[in-house]
CSV table of C-alpha atoms in Angstrom, one decimal:
chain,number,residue,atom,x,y,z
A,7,UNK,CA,0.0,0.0,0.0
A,8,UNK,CA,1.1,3.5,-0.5
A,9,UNK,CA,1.0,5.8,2.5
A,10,UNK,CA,-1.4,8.8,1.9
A,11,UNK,CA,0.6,10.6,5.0
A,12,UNK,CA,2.6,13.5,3.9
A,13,UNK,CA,6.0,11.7,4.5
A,14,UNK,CA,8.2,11.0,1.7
A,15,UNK,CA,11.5,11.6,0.0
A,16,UNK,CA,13.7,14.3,-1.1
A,17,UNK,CA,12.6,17.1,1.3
A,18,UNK,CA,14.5,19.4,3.8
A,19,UNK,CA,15.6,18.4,6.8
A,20,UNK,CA,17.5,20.0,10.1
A,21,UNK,CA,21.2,19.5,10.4
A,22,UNK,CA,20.9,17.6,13.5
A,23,UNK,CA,22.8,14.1,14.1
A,24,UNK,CA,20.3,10.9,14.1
A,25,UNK,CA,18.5,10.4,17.2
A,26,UNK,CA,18.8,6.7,19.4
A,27,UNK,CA,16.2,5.4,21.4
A,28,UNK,CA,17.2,3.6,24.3
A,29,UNK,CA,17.4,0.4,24.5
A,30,UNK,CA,14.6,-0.9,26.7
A,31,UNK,CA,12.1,1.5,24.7
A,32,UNK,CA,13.0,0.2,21.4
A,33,UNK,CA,10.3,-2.2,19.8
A,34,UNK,CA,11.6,-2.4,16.4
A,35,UNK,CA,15.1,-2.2,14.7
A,36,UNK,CA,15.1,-0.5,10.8
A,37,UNK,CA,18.0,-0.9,8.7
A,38,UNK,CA,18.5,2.1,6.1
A,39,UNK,CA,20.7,1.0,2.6
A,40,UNK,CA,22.3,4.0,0.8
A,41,UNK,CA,24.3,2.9,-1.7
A,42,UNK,CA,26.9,5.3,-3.4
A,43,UNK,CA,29.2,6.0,-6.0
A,44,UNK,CA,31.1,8.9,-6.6
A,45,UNK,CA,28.4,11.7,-4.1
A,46,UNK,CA,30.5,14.6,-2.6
A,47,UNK,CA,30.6,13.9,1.4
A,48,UNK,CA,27.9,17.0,1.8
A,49,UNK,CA,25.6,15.0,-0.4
A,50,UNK,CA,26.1,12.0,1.8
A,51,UNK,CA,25.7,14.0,4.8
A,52,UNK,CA,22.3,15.6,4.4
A,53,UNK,CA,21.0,12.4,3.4
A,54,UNK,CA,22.4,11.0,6.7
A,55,UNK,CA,21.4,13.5,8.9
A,56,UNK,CA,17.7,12.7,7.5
A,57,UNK,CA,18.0,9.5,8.7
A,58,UNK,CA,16.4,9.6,12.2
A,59,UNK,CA,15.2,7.2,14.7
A,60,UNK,CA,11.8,7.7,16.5
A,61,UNK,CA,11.4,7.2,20.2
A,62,UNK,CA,10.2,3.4,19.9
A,63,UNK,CA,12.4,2.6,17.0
A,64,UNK,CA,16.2,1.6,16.5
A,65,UNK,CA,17.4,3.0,12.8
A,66,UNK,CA,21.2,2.0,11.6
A,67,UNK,CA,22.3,3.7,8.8
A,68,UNK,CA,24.3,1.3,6.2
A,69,UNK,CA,26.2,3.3,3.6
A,70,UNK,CA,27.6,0.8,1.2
A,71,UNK,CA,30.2,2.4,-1.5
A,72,UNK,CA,30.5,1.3,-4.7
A,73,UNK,CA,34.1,1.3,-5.4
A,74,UNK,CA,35.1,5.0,-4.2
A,75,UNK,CA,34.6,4.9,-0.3
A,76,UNK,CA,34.5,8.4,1.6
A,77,UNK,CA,36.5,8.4,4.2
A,78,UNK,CA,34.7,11.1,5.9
A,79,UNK,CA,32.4,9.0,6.9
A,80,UNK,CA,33.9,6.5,9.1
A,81,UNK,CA,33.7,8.8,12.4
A,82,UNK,CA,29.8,9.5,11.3
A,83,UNK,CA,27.2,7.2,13.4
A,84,UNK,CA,26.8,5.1,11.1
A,85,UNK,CA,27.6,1.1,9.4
A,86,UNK,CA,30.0,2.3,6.4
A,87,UNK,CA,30.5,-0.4,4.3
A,88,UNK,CA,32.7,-0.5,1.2
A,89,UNK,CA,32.8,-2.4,-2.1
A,90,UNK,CA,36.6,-3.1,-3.8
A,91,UNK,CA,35.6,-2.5,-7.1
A,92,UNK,CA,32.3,-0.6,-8.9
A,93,UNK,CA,30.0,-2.6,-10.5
A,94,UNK,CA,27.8,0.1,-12.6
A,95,UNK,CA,24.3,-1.6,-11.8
A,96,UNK,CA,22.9,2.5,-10.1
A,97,UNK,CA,23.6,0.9,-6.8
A,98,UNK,CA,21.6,-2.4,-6.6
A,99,UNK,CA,24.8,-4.4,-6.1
A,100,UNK,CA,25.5,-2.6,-2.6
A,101,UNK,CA,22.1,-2.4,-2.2
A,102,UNK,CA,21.9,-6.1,-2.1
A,103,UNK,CA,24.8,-6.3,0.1
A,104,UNK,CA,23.1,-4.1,2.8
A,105,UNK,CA,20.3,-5.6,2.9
A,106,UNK,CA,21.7,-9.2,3.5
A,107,UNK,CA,23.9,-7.9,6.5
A,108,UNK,CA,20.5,-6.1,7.7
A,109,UNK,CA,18.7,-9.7,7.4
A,110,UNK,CA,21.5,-11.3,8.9
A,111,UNK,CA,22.1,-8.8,11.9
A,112,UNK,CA,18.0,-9.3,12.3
A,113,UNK,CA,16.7,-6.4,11.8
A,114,UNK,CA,12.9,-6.3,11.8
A,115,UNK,CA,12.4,-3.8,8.3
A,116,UNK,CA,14.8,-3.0,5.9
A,117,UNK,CA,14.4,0.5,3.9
A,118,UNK,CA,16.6,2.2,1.5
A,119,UNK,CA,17.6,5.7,0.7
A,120,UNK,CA,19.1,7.2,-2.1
A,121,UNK,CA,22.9,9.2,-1.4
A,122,UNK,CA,20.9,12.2,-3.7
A,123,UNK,CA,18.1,11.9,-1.5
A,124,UNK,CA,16.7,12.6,2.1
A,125,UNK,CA,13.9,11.4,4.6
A,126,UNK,CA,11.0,14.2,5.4
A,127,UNK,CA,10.7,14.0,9.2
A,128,UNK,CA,8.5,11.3,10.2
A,129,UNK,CA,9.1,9.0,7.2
A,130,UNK,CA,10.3,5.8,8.9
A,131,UNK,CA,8.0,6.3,11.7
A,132,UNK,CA,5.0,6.5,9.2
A,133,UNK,CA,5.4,3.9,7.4
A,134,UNK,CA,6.3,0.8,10.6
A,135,UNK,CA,2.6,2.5,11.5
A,136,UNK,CA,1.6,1.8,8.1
A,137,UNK,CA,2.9,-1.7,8.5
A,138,UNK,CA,1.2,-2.2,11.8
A,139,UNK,CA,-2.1,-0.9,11.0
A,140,UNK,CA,-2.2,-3.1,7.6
A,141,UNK,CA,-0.5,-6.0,7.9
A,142,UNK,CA,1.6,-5.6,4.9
A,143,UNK,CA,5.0,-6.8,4.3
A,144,UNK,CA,5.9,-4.5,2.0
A,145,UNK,CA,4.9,-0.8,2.7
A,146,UNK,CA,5.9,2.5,0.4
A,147,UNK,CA,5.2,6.2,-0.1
A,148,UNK,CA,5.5,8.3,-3.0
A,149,UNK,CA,8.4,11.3,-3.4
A,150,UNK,CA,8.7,14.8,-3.6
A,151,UNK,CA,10.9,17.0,-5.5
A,152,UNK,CA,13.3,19.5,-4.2
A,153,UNK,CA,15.9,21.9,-5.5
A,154,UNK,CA,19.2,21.2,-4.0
A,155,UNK,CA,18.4,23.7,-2.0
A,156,UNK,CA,15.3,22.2,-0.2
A,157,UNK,CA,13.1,24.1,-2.6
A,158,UNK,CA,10.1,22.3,-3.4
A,159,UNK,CA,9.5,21.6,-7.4
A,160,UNK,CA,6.4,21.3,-8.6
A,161,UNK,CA,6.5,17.8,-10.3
A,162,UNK,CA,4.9,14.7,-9.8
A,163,UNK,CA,5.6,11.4,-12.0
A,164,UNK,CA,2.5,9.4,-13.5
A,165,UNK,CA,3.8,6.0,-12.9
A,166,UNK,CA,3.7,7.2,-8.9
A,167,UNK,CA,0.9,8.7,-8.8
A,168,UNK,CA,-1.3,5.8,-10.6
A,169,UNK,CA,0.3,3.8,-8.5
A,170,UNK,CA,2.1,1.8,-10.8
A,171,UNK,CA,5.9,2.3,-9.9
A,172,UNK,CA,7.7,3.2,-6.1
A,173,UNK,CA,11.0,4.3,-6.3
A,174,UNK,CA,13.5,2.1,-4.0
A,175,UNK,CA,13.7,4.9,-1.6
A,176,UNK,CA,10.2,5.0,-0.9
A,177,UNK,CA,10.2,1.6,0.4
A,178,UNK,CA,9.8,-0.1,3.4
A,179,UNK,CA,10.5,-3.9,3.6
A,180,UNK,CA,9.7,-6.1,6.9
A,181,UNK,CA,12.5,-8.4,6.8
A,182,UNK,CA,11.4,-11.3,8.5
A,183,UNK,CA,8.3,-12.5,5.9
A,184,UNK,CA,8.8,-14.9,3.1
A,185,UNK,CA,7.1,-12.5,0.7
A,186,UNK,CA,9.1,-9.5,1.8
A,187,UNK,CA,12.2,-11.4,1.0
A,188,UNK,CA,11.4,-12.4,-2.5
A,189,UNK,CA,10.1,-8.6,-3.3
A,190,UNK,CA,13.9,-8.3,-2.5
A,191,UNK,CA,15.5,-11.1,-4.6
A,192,UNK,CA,13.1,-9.9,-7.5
A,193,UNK,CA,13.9,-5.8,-7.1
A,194,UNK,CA,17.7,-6.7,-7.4
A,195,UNK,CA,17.5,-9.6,-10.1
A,196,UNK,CA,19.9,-8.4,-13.3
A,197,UNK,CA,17.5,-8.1,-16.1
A,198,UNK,CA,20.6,-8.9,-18.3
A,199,UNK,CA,21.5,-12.5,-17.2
A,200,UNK,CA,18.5,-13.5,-15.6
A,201,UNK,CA,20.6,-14.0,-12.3
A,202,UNK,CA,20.7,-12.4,-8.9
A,203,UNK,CA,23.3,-9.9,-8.3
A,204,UNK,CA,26.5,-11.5,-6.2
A,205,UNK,CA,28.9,-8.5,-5.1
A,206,UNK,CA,32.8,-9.1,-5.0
A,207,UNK,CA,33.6,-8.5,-0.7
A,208,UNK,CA,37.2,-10.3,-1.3
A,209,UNK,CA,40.0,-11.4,-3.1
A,210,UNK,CA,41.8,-14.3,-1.6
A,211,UNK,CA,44.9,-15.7,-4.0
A,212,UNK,CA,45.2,-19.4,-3.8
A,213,UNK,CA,48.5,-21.5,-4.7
A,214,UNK,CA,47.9,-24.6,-5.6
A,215,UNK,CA,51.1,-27.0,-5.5
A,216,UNK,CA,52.0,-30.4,-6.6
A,217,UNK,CA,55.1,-32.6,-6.5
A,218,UNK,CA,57.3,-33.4,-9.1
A,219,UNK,CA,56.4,-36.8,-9.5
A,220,UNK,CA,52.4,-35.7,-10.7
A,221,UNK,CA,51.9,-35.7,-14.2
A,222,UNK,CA,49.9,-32.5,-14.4
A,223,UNK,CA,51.4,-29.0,-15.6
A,224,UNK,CA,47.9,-27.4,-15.6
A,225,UNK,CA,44.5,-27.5,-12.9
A,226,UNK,CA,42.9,-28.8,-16.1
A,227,UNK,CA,45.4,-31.7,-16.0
A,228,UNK,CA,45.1,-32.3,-12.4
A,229,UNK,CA,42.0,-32.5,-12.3
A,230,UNK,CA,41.4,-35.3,-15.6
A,231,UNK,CA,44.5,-37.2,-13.4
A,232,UNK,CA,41.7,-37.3,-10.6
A,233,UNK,CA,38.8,-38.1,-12.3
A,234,UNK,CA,40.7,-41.0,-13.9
A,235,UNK,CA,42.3,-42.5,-10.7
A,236,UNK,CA,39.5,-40.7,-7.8
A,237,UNK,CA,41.9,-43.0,-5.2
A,238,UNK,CA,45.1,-42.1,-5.9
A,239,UNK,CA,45.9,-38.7,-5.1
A,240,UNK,CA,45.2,-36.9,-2.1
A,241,UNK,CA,45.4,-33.4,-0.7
A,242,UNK,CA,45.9,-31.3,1.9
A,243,UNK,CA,43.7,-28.0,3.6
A,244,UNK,CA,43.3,-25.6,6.0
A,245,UNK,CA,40.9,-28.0,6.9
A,246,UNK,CA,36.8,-27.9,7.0
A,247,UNK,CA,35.1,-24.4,6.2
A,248,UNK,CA,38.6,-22.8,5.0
A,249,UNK,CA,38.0,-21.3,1.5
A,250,UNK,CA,40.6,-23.9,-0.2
A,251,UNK,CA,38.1,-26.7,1.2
């Protein structure tokens, strides 16, 4: 459903650092994804500082770079995450790699945020109401548009309005549901391959050696020569759950 509150994206907000509820009030924990690529560090920052946690509710901000980190903000409070390489897919590659550490760390919803974007005050808040009043796993709102000066535009997109498209930003997922989690795998599937997106997190060089006395000059070889004889050779490993095992 699409919230009919007046809460949605792109608008000003006060340069005030997020708020944290305490721990005994909190009854639900939201994970915000902002991917980025190449922003400027006041971009980042406004659309951080619009990320703020109501009294009940435990927001972490994940900013996942694609490739060109900003070191400015590792002393923000915030989960700064960073990518080795850019993969040129507008940010669903970190955005898929923040939302699988929010499902792992357990957080209840999962919602994203553009870098070029910001949260109207009262965004998140609305739309966990929204979630509670209805029921539905997958909650959004629609956007407004702002000069980068906080300026409101007067434009509205038809796809929104008919309710036939939500922008990522303008969406809340509850993380925990079945159907929640395959909204996700579908909103990041390539459209190119078919396939969902896998990020690159680390390279790990492997040397594989052999004696002398195997006939194999190539890992192609070796592995025909163990196929052909599966008793012969053996090997050795860190041992179970190393990478080389």
């Amino acid at each position: 459903p699409v919230s009919d509150a007046d809460m949605a994206l792109r608008g000003a907000s006060a340069p005030a650092s997020p708020a944290t509820a305490r721990d005994e009030d909190i009854e639900f924990r939201v994970a915000v994804i902002t991917p980025y690529y190449r922003e400027p560090l006041a971009m980042l920052r406004q659309c951080h500082e619009s990320v703020r946690a109501p009294r009940h509710i435990e927001v972490v901000h994940f900013l996942v770079s694609d490739g060109h980190p900003q070191d400015g903000i590792d002393g923000w409070k915030a989960r700064h995450v960073t990518l080795p390489v850019a993969h040129g897919d507008n940010g669903n590659t970190p955005r898929a790699v923040g939302s699988l550490l929010a499902a792992a760390e357990g957080f209840d919803f999962i919602a994203y945020l553009d870098a070029d974007n910001w949260y109207h005050p009262g965004h998140l808040e609305s739309l966990v109401e929204l979630h509670e009043t209805s029921g539905a796993d997958v909650c959004c709102a629609q956007r407004t548009y702002h000069r980068a000066d906080g300026s409101a535009l007067p434009l509205t997109e038809r796809s929104e309005d008919s309710g036939q498209h939500v922008d990522t930003s303008g969406l809340l997922l509850c993380a925990k549901t079945k159907p929640a989690l395959d909204f996700l795998s579908g909103q990041f599937q390539s459209k190119t391959v078919g396939k969902t997106y896998h990020a690159l997190v680390a390279v790990l060089p492997h040397i594989l050696v052999v004696p002398r006395s195997v006939p194999a000059n190539s890992v192609k070889e070796l592995i025909a020569l163990a196929k052909a004889a599966p008793k012969k050779y053996t090997y050795a490993s860190a041992g179970i759950g190393s990478p080389i095992h």
